[in-house]
DNA sequence: ATCCTTCCCTAACAAGTGTTTGGTAGGTTA
DNA sequence: TAACCTACCAAACACTTGTTAGGGAAGGAT
């Protein structure tokens, strides 16, 4: 296990040099292209094109293509865990915790949809790389939070006991995060509205329940 | 719309030359590597290594790397639609149709987990390519079948009417297919058992329903 | 014995890849 | 004016990529 409950997700110290706004711009366009084409299928020349500069110029801002990916993912995970930790520290009941986590997740998808899409597609290959070891740490912490909450809910009678909890965990987890593949900000539904409907389906199902007379 | 109900998914005519068993072997290992590393991140040399031959030797069996991907995906879709069409032609009610489709889907994941994983990761970029136009056709037919069944279920009172049907469609669809990312054949649960639990969650939810006295 | 088919190897090619090096225009500071 | 910093360009480098051409070994068919 980990030495304490707080797993360090990112090693970045966020040294905000004045006017690193350009970095963020470039990272945003890079994230957009990575999400659309896939990391490996994206060339640095394509990113540079999209940014209106030449490929070599990117290396004034970043060490490598990989470090761009690194910054995109760790920045996302930092924000994600800021939100999650706040929810988990609120001391809510199991059902309310799940509701809050799902809602928070859809808000993160709304804000970081490119990063989420990249994470979904690439994280599996990246975990093995030492540089991206924090992805594995995040996944462990993630599972601990969600699975723990579900088990707590089964124990106190909020959730069904006749289901495989690990299966239910993957069910809820995937259900939420794949939404990033089709979600477009500024669409018909707000993140909160989508969360509400998803929670309704996950918690109560899509079938009509037998009426009580 | 399409001219008739039957959308041609694959153009392959499956000319079974005697002893093309080697082709299938190589396609299987290629699919495995594609699924593990991603299509673009996979080199033909890696595939050849895994097969115990040299990179150039692959081109005795296949025209190109892309044609391997093509064969893998279209072979999978052919089998998938064989199963789906049988279900859809059975004339079941909406709920029973959904149950049968979900079960059939998990069986396909069991048999073609590599192809499914590849499809999930790469189909979005491939659809635009003319060669992979059949992916778009398959997606349209897929949506027609699932969304239509859900709407039928809402109309006849089997499914809840207070939900956005398109959202429910994506919910059910994603819920089923992302399972390919963690499913391993020969695991603790059979495809049918996983389908049963998934259906239980999707239809009735994971929350304990208020008891009637 | 000869031919043909199947399957693979050796060796290379051209294009595309991430990255580096040195330079420069423009603005800010001393 | 001089030094300096930021943000970029121009041009190339080393390497990897998918792919091809020609050849050859094994084995069955004729």
Short mmCIF file of C-alpha atoms (C1' of nucleotides) in Angstrom, two decimals:
data_model
loop_
_atom_site.label_atom_id
_atom_site.label_comp_id
_atom_site.label_asym_id
_atom_site.label_seq_id
_atom_site.Cartn_x
_atom_site.Cartn_y
_atom_site.Cartn_z
CA UNK A 1 0.00 0.00 0.00
CA UNK A 2 0.94 3.63 0.01
CA UNK A 3 2.63 5.21 2.99
CA UNK A 4 -0.28 7.52 3.58
CA UNK A 5 -3.63 8.24 2.04
CA UNK A 6 -2.44 11.06 -0.18
CA UNK A 7 -0.92 9.68 -3.36
CA UNK A 8 1.05 12.29 -5.24
CA UNK A 9 -0.45 12.31 -8.69
CA UNK A 10 1.78 14.85 -10.36
CA UNK A 11 5.35 15.87 -9.75
CA UNK A 12 4.92 19.22 -11.43
CA UNK A 13 5.45 22.15 -9.11
CA UNK A 14 3.62 24.58 -11.37
CA UNK A 15 6.29 27.25 -11.41
CA UNK A 16 4.16 29.98 -12.89
CA UNK A 17 6.68 32.02 -14.81
CA UNK A 18 5.17 35.29 -15.99
CA UNK A 19 3.45 35.05 -19.34
CA UNK A 20 3.56 31.33 -19.80
CA UNK A 21 0.22 31.81 -21.41
CA UNK A 22 1.77 30.70 -24.66
CA UNK A 23 2.60 27.35 -23.15
CA UNK A 24 -1.00 26.83 -22.20
CA UNK A 25 -2.18 27.83 -25.65
CA UNK A 26 0.15 25.37 -27.30
CA UNK A 27 -0.78 22.66 -24.84
CA UNK A 28 -4.44 23.24 -25.56
CA UNK A 29 -4.00 22.86 -29.31
CA UNK A 30 -1.74 19.85 -28.80
CA UNK A 31 -4.37 18.25 -26.58
CA UNK A 32 -7.00 18.90 -29.21
CA UNK A 33 -4.97 17.22 -31.93
CA UNK A 34 -3.93 14.34 -29.67
CA UNK A 35 -7.56 13.72 -28.80
CA UNK A 36 -8.70 13.85 -32.40
CA UNK A 37 -5.99 11.80 -34.06
CA UNK A 38 -4.42 9.81 -31.28
CA UNK A 39 -1.03 10.52 -29.73
CA UNK A 40 1.09 8.31 -31.93
CA UNK A 41 -0.69 9.32 -35.09
CA UNK A 42 -0.06 12.97 -34.32
CA UNK A 43 3.14 14.53 -35.66
CA UNK A 44 4.75 17.52 -34.04
CA UNK A 45 4.53 19.21 -37.43
CA UNK A 46 0.76 18.86 -37.31
CA UNK A 47 0.64 20.47 -33.89
CA UNK A 48 2.92 23.26 -35.05
CA UNK A 49 0.76 23.81 -38.14
CA UNK A 50 -2.33 24.10 -36.00
CA UNK A 51 -0.52 26.65 -33.84
CA UNK A 52 0.78 28.60 -36.82
CA UNK A 53 4.46 27.99 -36.13
CA UNK A 54 7.13 25.57 -37.33
CA UNK A 55 7.81 22.20 -35.80
CA UNK A 56 11.18 23.11 -34.34
CA UNK A 57 9.73 26.11 -32.57
CA UNK A 58 7.77 23.84 -30.27
CA UNK A 59 11.05 22.80 -28.72
CA UNK A 60 11.60 26.24 -27.34
CA UNK A 61 8.60 25.62 -25.10
CA UNK A 62 8.80 21.88 -24.51
CA UNK A 63 11.48 19.27 -24.10
CA UNK A 64 9.76 16.72 -26.26
CA UNK A 65 6.48 15.56 -27.71
CA UNK A 66 6.19 13.19 -24.78
CA UNK A 67 6.54 15.98 -22.26
CA UNK A 68 3.57 17.73 -23.83
CA UNK A 69 1.51 14.62 -23.29
CA UNK A 70 2.85 14.41 -19.77
CA UNK A 71 1.85 17.97 -18.92
CA UNK A 72 -1.60 17.57 -20.44
CA UNK A 73 -2.36 14.43 -18.47
CA UNK A 74 -0.90 15.50 -15.15
CA UNK A 75 -2.59 18.89 -15.29
CA UNK A 76 -5.89 17.12 -15.84
CA UNK A 77 -5.33 14.64 -13.04
CA UNK A 78 -4.35 17.41 -10.64
CA UNK A 79 -7.62 19.20 -11.22
CA UNK A 80 -9.58 15.97 -11.13
CA UNK A 81 -8.23 15.00 -7.76
CA UNK A 82 -8.75 18.45 -6.35
CA UNK A 83 -12.44 17.95 -7.07
CA UNK A 84 -12.56 14.31 -5.97
CA UNK A 85 -10.71 14.93 -2.73
CA UNK A 86 -13.15 17.66 -1.84
CA UNK A 87 -16.06 15.28 -2.38
CA UNK A 88 -14.45 12.45 -0.45
CA UNK A 89 -13.62 14.73 2.45
CA UNK A 90 -17.22 15.92 2.77
CA UNK A 91 -18.23 12.87 4.77
CA UNK A 92 -21.33 12.08 2.74
CA UNK A 93 -23.20 8.79 2.71
CA UNK A 94 -22.38 6.19 0.01
CA UNK A 95 -25.20 7.10 -2.34
CA UNK A 96 -24.59 10.83 -2.00
CA UNK A 97 -20.87 10.28 -2.51
CA UNK A 98 -21.48 8.39 -5.75
CA UNK A 99 -23.82 11.12 -6.90
CA UNK A 100 -21.26 13.79 -6.12
CA UNK A 101 -18.44 11.87 -7.78
CA UNK A 102 -20.43 11.30 -10.95
CA UNK A 103 -21.45 14.93 -11.13
CA UNK A 104 -17.90 16.06 -10.51
CA UNK A 105 -16.70 13.67 -13.21
CA UNK A 106 -19.00 15.14 -15.82
CA UNK A 107 -17.83 18.61 -14.86
CA UNK A 108 -14.24 17.48 -15.43
CA UNK A 109 -15.20 16.03 -18.78
CA UNK A 110 -16.77 19.37 -19.62
CA UNK A 111 -13.59 21.23 -18.73
CA UNK A 112 -10.97 18.74 -19.93
CA UNK A 113 -12.70 16.72 -22.60
CA UNK A 114 -9.55 16.57 -24.76
CA UNK A 115 -7.39 15.40 -21.87
CA UNK A 116 -9.99 12.84 -20.83
CA UNK A 117 -10.18 11.47 -24.36
CA UNK A 118 -6.40 11.18 -24.50
CA UNK A 119 -6.32 9.54 -21.10
CA UNK A 120 -8.88 6.97 -22.21
CA UNK A 121 -7.06 6.05 -25.37
CA UNK A 122 -3.45 6.12 -24.27
CA UNK A 123 -3.26 5.45 -20.56
CA UNK A 124 -3.18 1.67 -21.00
CA UNK A 125 0.12 1.73 -22.93
CA UNK A 126 1.60 4.55 -20.89
CA UNK A 127 1.25 3.01 -17.44
CA UNK A 128 4.22 0.74 -18.04
CA UNK A 129 6.48 3.67 -18.85
CA UNK A 130 8.27 4.92 -15.71
CA UNK A 131 7.60 8.51 -16.64
CA UNK A 132 3.87 7.93 -16.45
CA UNK A 133 3.91 5.90 -13.27
CA UNK A 134 1.61 8.48 -11.71
CA UNK A 135 -1.14 7.18 -13.97
CA UNK A 136 -1.01 3.86 -12.17
CA UNK A 137 -1.04 5.63 -8.81
CA UNK A 138 -4.06 7.62 -9.88
CA UNK A 139 -5.85 4.50 -11.04
CA UNK A 140 -5.25 2.78 -7.72
CA UNK A 141 -6.51 5.77 -5.78
CA UNK A 142 -9.47 6.02 -8.12
CA UNK A 143 -10.43 2.40 -7.61
CA UNK A 144 -10.02 2.76 -3.87
CA UNK A 145 -12.40 5.70 -3.75
CA UNK A 146 -15.12 4.29 -6.01
CA UNK A 147 -14.94 0.66 -4.99
CA UNK A 148 -14.77 1.62 -1.34
CA UNK A 149 -17.84 3.79 -1.64
CA UNK A 150 -19.76 1.04 -3.41
CA UNK A 151 -18.83 -1.48 -0.74
CA UNK A 152 -19.85 0.94 1.96
CA UNK A 153 -23.16 1.35 0.16
CA UNK A 154 -23.72 -2.40 0.01
CA UNK A 155 -22.90 -2.71 3.69
CA UNK A 156 -25.41 -0.08 4.80
CA UNK A 157 -28.15 -1.23 2.45
CA UNK A 158 -28.07 1.58 -0.09
CA UNK A 159 -26.84 -0.61 -2.94
CA UNK A 160 -27.84 -4.09 -4.01
CA UNK A 161 -25.91 -6.92 -2.40
CA UNK A 162 -26.61 -9.48 -5.12
CA UNK A 163 -24.17 -7.95 -7.59
CA UNK A 164 -20.44 -8.44 -8.09
CA UNK A 165 -19.07 -5.22 -6.65
CA UNK A 166 -16.03 -5.15 -8.90
CA UNK A 167 -18.27 -5.55 -11.92
CA UNK A 168 -20.49 -2.76 -10.67
CA UNK A 169 -17.43 -0.59 -10.14
CA UNK A 170 -16.22 -1.04 -13.71
CA UNK A 171 -19.75 -0.53 -14.89
CA UNK A 172 -20.15 2.82 -13.18
CA UNK A 173 -16.62 3.95 -13.94
CA UNK A 174 -16.74 3.18 -17.66
CA UNK A 175 -20.26 4.45 -18.02
CA UNK A 176 -19.15 7.83 -16.81
CA UNK A 177 -15.86 8.29 -18.58
CA UNK A 178 -16.66 7.01 -22.06
CA UNK A 179 -19.03 9.93 -22.27
CA UNK A 180 -15.97 12.01 -23.09
CA UNK A 181 -15.84 10.36 -26.51
CA UNK A 182 -19.14 11.84 -27.64
CA UNK A 183 -19.62 14.79 -25.30
CA UNK A 184 -19.24 18.22 -26.84
CA UNK A 185 -19.31 21.27 -24.56
CA UNK A 186 -22.05 23.69 -25.34
CA UNK A 187 -24.38 20.90 -26.37
CA UNK A 188 -28.02 20.36 -25.52
CA UNK A 189 -27.36 19.17 -21.97
CA UNK A 190 -25.23 20.72 -19.25
CA UNK A 191 -22.78 18.48 -17.40
CA UNK A 192 -25.08 18.55 -14.40
CA UNK A 193 -28.09 17.50 -16.47
CA UNK A 194 -26.16 14.63 -18.03
CA UNK A 195 -24.98 13.58 -14.59
CA UNK A 196 -28.56 13.63 -13.32
CA UNK A 197 -29.79 11.37 -16.11
CA UNK A 198 -26.81 9.02 -15.87
CA UNK A 199 -27.30 8.71 -12.12
CA UNK A 200 -30.94 7.99 -12.66
CA UNK A 201 -30.07 5.15 -15.04
CA UNK A 202 -27.23 3.73 -12.97
CA UNK A 203 -29.13 3.87 -9.69
CA UNK A 204 -32.65 2.99 -10.77
CA UNK A 205 -32.23 1.40 -14.22
CA UNK A 206 -33.95 2.12 -17.48
CA UNK A 207 -36.78 -0.38 -17.04
CA UNK A 208 -40.14 0.65 -15.67
CA UNK A 209 -40.50 -0.76 -12.19
CA UNK A 210 -43.50 -2.87 -11.28
CA UNK A 211 -46.21 -0.57 -9.95
CA UNK A 212 -47.37 -0.91 -6.37
CA UNK A 213 -51.17 -0.90 -6.19
CA UNK B 1 -31.62 6.57 -45.46
CA UNK B 2 -30.39 3.31 -46.87
CA UNK B 3 -32.03 1.77 -49.91
CA UNK B 4 -33.07 -1.29 -47.97
CA UNK B 5 -32.69 -2.66 -44.50
CA UNK B 6 -29.64 -4.74 -45.21
CA UNK B 7 -26.51 -2.62 -45.14
CA UNK B 8 -23.51 -4.39 -46.64
CA UNK B 9 -20.90 -4.25 -43.91
CA UNK B 10 -18.01 -5.94 -45.61
CA UNK B 11 -17.01 -6.26 -49.23
CA UNK B 12 -14.90 -9.30 -48.60
CA UNK B 13 -16.08 -12.37 -50.46
CA UNK B 14 -14.17 -14.76 -48.21
CA UNK B 15 -12.48 -16.74 -50.97
CA UNK B 16 -11.33 -19.61 -48.84
CA UNK B 17 -8.19 -20.74 -50.63
CA UNK B 18 -7.02 -24.06 -49.25
CA UNK B 19 -4.66 -23.71 -46.33
CA UNK B 20 -4.97 -20.02 -45.66
CA UNK B 21 -4.66 -21.00 -42.06
CA UNK B 22 -1.41 -19.09 -41.92
CA UNK B 23 -3.23 -15.90 -42.82
CA UNK B 24 -5.57 -16.34 -39.90
CA UNK B 25 -2.70 -17.05 -37.55
CA UNK B 26 -0.92 -13.90 -38.61
CA UNK B 27 -4.11 -11.86 -38.43
CA UNK B 28 -4.68 -13.13 -34.91
CA UNK B 29 -1.25 -12.07 -33.70
CA UNK B 30 -1.54 -8.76 -35.53
CA UNK B 31 -4.88 -8.13 -33.86
CA UNK B 32 -3.37 -8.95 -30.50
CA UNK B 33 -0.56 -6.43 -30.97
CA UNK B 34 -2.85 -3.79 -32.42
CA UNK B 35 -5.14 -4.13 -29.44
CA UNK B 36 -2.30 -3.95 -26.94
CA UNK B 37 -0.28 -1.11 -28.42
CA UNK B 38 -2.65 0.71 -30.71
CA UNK B 39 -2.61 0.54 -34.48
CA UNK B 40 -0.35 3.49 -35.18
CA UNK B 41 2.06 2.61 -32.41
CA UNK B 42 2.45 -0.89 -33.79
CA UNK B 43 5.20 -1.46 -36.34
CA UNK B 44 5.06 -4.24 -38.89
CA UNK B 45 8.38 -5.38 -37.52
CA UNK B 46 6.78 -5.88 -34.12
CA UNK B 47 4.05 -8.01 -35.63
CA UNK B 48 6.60 -10.02 -37.58
CA UNK B 49 8.68 -10.51 -34.42
CA UNK B 50 5.65 -11.83 -32.58
CA UNK B 51 4.99 -14.24 -35.45
CA UNK B 52 8.61 -15.35 -35.62
CA UNK B 53 9.26 -14.07 -39.14
CA UNK B 54 10.76 -10.95 -40.69
CA UNK B 55 8.87 -7.80 -41.53
CA UNK B 56 9.06 -8.18 -45.29
CA UNK B 57 7.64 -11.67 -45.12
CA UNK B 58 4.31 -10.29 -44.00
CA UNK B 59 3.88 -8.82 -47.46
CA UNK B 60 3.66 -12.23 -48.97
CA UNK B 61 0.37 -12.64 -47.12
CA UNK B 62 -0.96 -9.09 -47.05
CA UNK B 63 -0.92 -6.06 -49.29
CA UNK B 64 -0.22 -3.61 -46.51
CA UNK B 65 -0.44 -2.98 -42.80
CA UNK B 66 -3.71 -1.21 -43.41
CA UNK B 67 -5.22 -4.22 -45.14
CA UNK B 68 -4.50 -6.32 -42.06
CA UNK B 69 -6.49 -3.86 -39.99
CA UNK B 70 -9.20 -3.91 -42.63
CA UNK B 71 -9.50 -7.68 -42.58
CA UNK B 72 -9.54 -7.83 -38.79
CA UNK B 73 -12.31 -5.28 -38.47
CA UNK B 74 -14.51 -6.49 -41.30
CA UNK B 75 -14.23 -10.11 -40.20
CA UNK B 76 -15.36 -9.06 -36.75
CA UNK B 77 -18.25 -6.97 -38.05
CA UNK B 78 -19.40 -9.77 -40.32
CA UNK B 79 -19.70 -12.15 -37.40
CA UNK B 80 -21.24 -9.49 -35.19
CA UNK B 81 -24.01 -8.76 -37.65
CA UNK B 82 -24.66 -12.41 -38.26
CA UNK B 83 -25.51 -12.64 -34.58
CA UNK B 84 -27.36 -9.33 -34.36
CA UNK B 85 -29.47 -10.00 -37.45
CA UNK B 86 -30.56 -13.30 -36.01
CA UNK B 87 -31.68 -11.58 -32.82
CA UNK B 88 -33.46 -8.78 -34.63
CA UNK B 89 -35.26 -11.22 -36.90
CA UNK B 90 -36.60 -13.22 -33.97
CA UNK B 91 -39.46 -10.80 -33.40
CA UNK B 92 -38.97 -10.44 -29.67
CA UNK B 93 -40.37 -7.70 -27.49
CA UNK B 94 -38.22 -4.62 -26.74
CA UNK B 95 -36.94 -5.78 -23.38
CA UNK B 96 -36.19 -9.27 -24.63
CA UNK B 97 -34.46 -7.82 -27.68
CA UNK B 98 -32.21 -5.66 -25.53
CA UNK B 99 -31.42 -8.65 -23.36
CA UNK B 100 -30.57 -10.76 -26.38
CA UNK B 101 -28.46 -8.00 -27.97
CA UNK B 102 -26.47 -7.44 -24.79
CA UNK B 103 -25.87 -11.15 -24.35
CA UNK B 104 -24.85 -11.54 -27.97
CA UNK B 105 -22.51 -8.55 -27.59
CA UNK B 106 -20.68 -10.11 -24.67
CA UNK B 107 -20.33 -13.31 -26.65
CA UNK B 108 -18.74 -11.34 -29.46
CA UNK B 109 -16.41 -9.64 -27.01
CA UNK B 110 -15.48 -13.09 -25.77
CA UNK B 111 -14.66 -14.29 -29.28
CA UNK B 112 -13.19 -11.11 -30.77
CA UNK B 113 -11.91 -9.15 -27.82
CA UNK B 114 -8.85 -7.93 -29.73
CA UNK B 115 -10.90 -6.79 -32.70
CA UNK B 116 -13.37 -5.07 -30.40
CA UNK B 117 -10.61 -3.24 -28.59
CA UNK B 118 -9.13 -2.10 -31.89
CA UNK B 119 -12.54 -1.02 -33.13
CA UNK B 120 -13.07 1.05 -30.01
CA UNK B 121 -9.77 2.83 -30.23
CA UNK B 122 -9.39 3.40 -33.94
CA UNK B 123 -12.82 3.51 -35.53
CA UNK B 124 -13.25 7.23 -34.89
CA UNK B 125 -10.27 8.20 -37.08
CA UNK B 126 -10.91 5.49 -39.65
CA UNK B 127 -14.49 6.36 -40.52
CA UNK B 128 -13.36 9.30 -42.64
CA UNK B 129 -11.13 7.09 -44.76
CA UNK B 130 -12.98 5.79 -47.84
CA UNK B 131 -11.58 2.33 -47.37
CA UNK B 132 -13.27 2.05 -44.00
CA UNK B 133 -16.58 3.53 -45.04
CA UNK B 134 -18.25 0.31 -43.98
CA UNK B 135 -17.55 1.29 -40.38
CA UNK B 136 -19.88 4.25 -40.75
CA UNK B 137 -22.49 2.02 -42.35
CA UNK B 138 -22.21 -0.40 -39.46
CA UNK B 139 -22.54 2.40 -36.93
CA UNK B 140 -25.71 3.68 -38.57
CA UNK B 141 -27.23 0.23 -38.65
CA UNK B 142 -26.17 -0.32 -35.05
CA UNK B 143 -27.80 2.88 -33.88
CA UNK B 144 -30.95 2.08 -35.82
CA UNK B 145 -31.25 -1.30 -34.15
CA UNK B 146 -30.55 -0.22 -30.58
CA UNK B 147 -32.21 3.17 -30.60
CA UNK B 148 -35.23 1.73 -32.38
CA UNK B 149 -35.59 -1.01 -29.80
CA UNK B 150 -35.34 1.47 -26.95
CA UNK B 151 -37.99 3.71 -28.51
CA UNK B 152 -40.23 0.74 -29.04
CA UNK B 153 -39.76 -0.14 -25.39
CA UNK B 154 -40.65 3.36 -24.27
CA UNK B 155 -43.75 3.31 -26.46
CA UNK B 156 -45.07 0.07 -25.04
CA UNK B 157 -44.22 0.88 -21.45
CA UNK B 158 -41.27 -1.43 -20.91
CA UNK B 159 -38.73 1.37 -20.52
CA UNK B 160 -38.94 4.67 -18.67
CA UNK B 161 -40.31 7.59 -20.65
CA UNK B 162 -38.70 10.31 -18.53
CA UNK B 163 -35.22 9.75 -19.94
CA UNK B 164 -33.51 11.15 -23.02
CA UNK B 165 -33.58 8.14 -25.33
CA UNK B 166 -30.40 9.08 -27.17
CA UNK B 167 -28.59 9.43 -23.87
CA UNK B 168 -29.92 6.06 -22.79
CA UNK B 169 -28.78 4.57 -26.09
CA UNK B 170 -25.22 5.79 -25.66
CA UNK B 171 -25.34 4.69 -22.05
CA UNK B 172 -26.28 1.12 -22.91
CA UNK B 173 -24.01 0.95 -25.95
CA UNK B 174 -20.90 2.22 -24.20
CA UNK B 175 -21.60 0.25 -21.09
CA UNK B 176 -21.49 -2.95 -23.08
CA UNK B 177 -18.58 -2.37 -25.39
CA UNK B 178 -16.04 -0.79 -23.06
CA UNK B 179 -16.05 -4.09 -21.26
CA UNK B 180 -13.72 -5.30 -23.99
CA UNK B 181 -10.97 -3.16 -22.47
CA UNK B 182 -10.83 -5.15 -19.26
CA UNK B 183 -12.44 -8.46 -20.23
CA UNK B 184 -10.16 -11.46 -20.44
CA UNK B 185 -11.52 -14.75 -21.75
CA UNK B 186 -11.29 -17.59 -19.31
CA UNK B 187 -11.85 -15.27 -16.38
CA UNK B 188 -14.09 -15.72 -13.38
CA UNK B 189 -17.31 -14.95 -15.23
CA UNK B 190 -18.62 -16.36 -18.49
CA UNK B 191 -19.90 -13.92 -21.13
CA UNK B 192 -23.44 -14.96 -20.29
CA UNK B 193 -22.91 -14.32 -16.58
CA UNK B 194 -21.44 -10.89 -17.25
CA UNK B 195 -24.35 -10.11 -19.56
CA UNK B 196 -26.79 -11.16 -16.87
CA UNK B 197 -25.25 -8.85 -14.28
CA UNK B 198 -24.90 -5.96 -16.71
CA UNK B 199 -28.51 -6.31 -17.76
CA UNK B 200 -29.54 -6.37 -14.15
CA UNK B 201 -27.74 -3.09 -13.53
CA UNK B 202 -28.86 -1.39 -16.72
CA UNK B 203 -32.48 -2.43 -16.37
CA UNK B 204 -33.02 -2.23 -12.63
CA UNK B 205 -30.12 -0.09 -11.37
CA UNK B 206 -27.64 -0.68 -8.60
CA UNK B 207 -29.66 1.01 -5.86
CA UNK B 208 -31.88 -0.94 -3.54
CA UNK B 209 -35.47 -0.18 -4.39
CA UNK B 210 -37.84 1.04 -1.73
CA UNK B 211 -39.49 -1.94 -0.10
CA UNK B 212 -43.22 -2.37 -0.36
CA UNK B 213 -44.79 -3.40 2.96
"C1'" DA C 1 13.82 -35.27 -62.80
"C1'" DT C 2 11.28 -31.22 -63.45
"C1'" DC C 3 7.91 -27.90 -62.31
"C1'" DC C 4 5.11 -25.33 -59.26
"C1'" DT C 5 3.48 -23.60 -55.10
"C1'" DT C 6 4.12 -22.01 -50.57
"C1'" DC C 7 6.57 -19.49 -47.41
"C1'" DC C 8 10.18 -17.06 -45.94
"C1'" DC C 9 14.83 -14.24 -46.09
"C1'" DT C 10 18.20 -10.61 -47.43
"C1'" DA C 11 18.80 -6.11 -48.49
"C1'" DA C 12 17.56 -2.14 -49.62
"C1'" DC C 13 14.62 2.30 -50.60
"C1'" DA C 14 11.98 6.58 -49.98
"C1'" DA C 15 9.26 9.05 -47.06
"C1'" DG C 16 8.30 10.63 -42.64
"C1'" DT C 17 9.62 10.93 -37.82
"C1'" DG C 18 11.22 13.60 -33.43
"C1'" DT C 19 14.84 16.51 -32.44
"C1'" DT C 20 18.97 19.78 -32.60
"C1'" DT C 21 21.71 23.71 -33.91
"C1'" DG C 22 22.49 28.28 -35.01
"C1'" DG C 23 20.51 32.40 -36.17
"C1'" DT C 24 17.31 36.59 -35.90
"C1'" DA C 25 13.59 40.13 -35.26
"C1'" DG C 26 11.51 42.72 -31.70
"C1'" DG C 27 10.84 44.29 -27.30
"C1'" DT C 28 12.57 45.28 -22.48
"C1'" DT C 29 16.04 46.52 -19.29
"C1'" DA C 30 20.50 48.73 -17.83
"C1'" DT D 1 24.00 52.46 -26.93
"C1'" DA D 2 24.54 47.99 -25.25
"C1'" DA D 3 23.17 43.81 -23.30
"C1'" DC D 4 19.49 40.62 -22.77
"C1'" DC D 5 15.34 37.85 -23.14
"C1'" DT D 6 11.45 35.94 -25.61
"C1'" DA D 7 9.56 33.60 -29.38
"C1'" DC D 8 10.22 32.13 -33.49
"C1'" DC D 9 12.53 30.43 -38.23
"C1'" DA D 10 15.60 27.78 -41.46
"C1'" DA D 11 17.91 23.85 -42.27
"C1'" DA D 12 19.52 19.94 -41.32
"C1'" DC D 13 20.42 15.33 -38.64
"C1'" DA D 14 19.78 10.47 -37.24
"C1'" DC D 15 16.58 7.26 -37.12
"C1'" DT D 16 12.30 4.65 -37.91
"C1'" DT D 17 8.69 3.67 -40.77
"C1'" DG D 18 5.99 0.84 -44.40
"C1'" DT D 19 7.13 -1.32 -48.47
"C1'" DT D 20 9.51 -3.66 -52.44
"C1'" DA D 21 12.55 -6.65 -55.36
"C1'" DG D 22 14.90 -10.73 -56.05
"C1'" DG D 23 16.16 -14.98 -54.48
"C1'" DG D 24 15.98 -19.50 -52.30
"C1'" DA D 25 14.61 -23.67 -49.64
"C1'" DA D 26 11.21 -27.26 -48.86
"C1'" DG D 27 7.80 -30.34 -50.55
"C1'" DG D 28 4.11 -32.15 -53.39
"C1'" DA D 29 2.49 -32.99 -58.17
"C1'" DT D 30 3.39 -34.31 -62.81
#
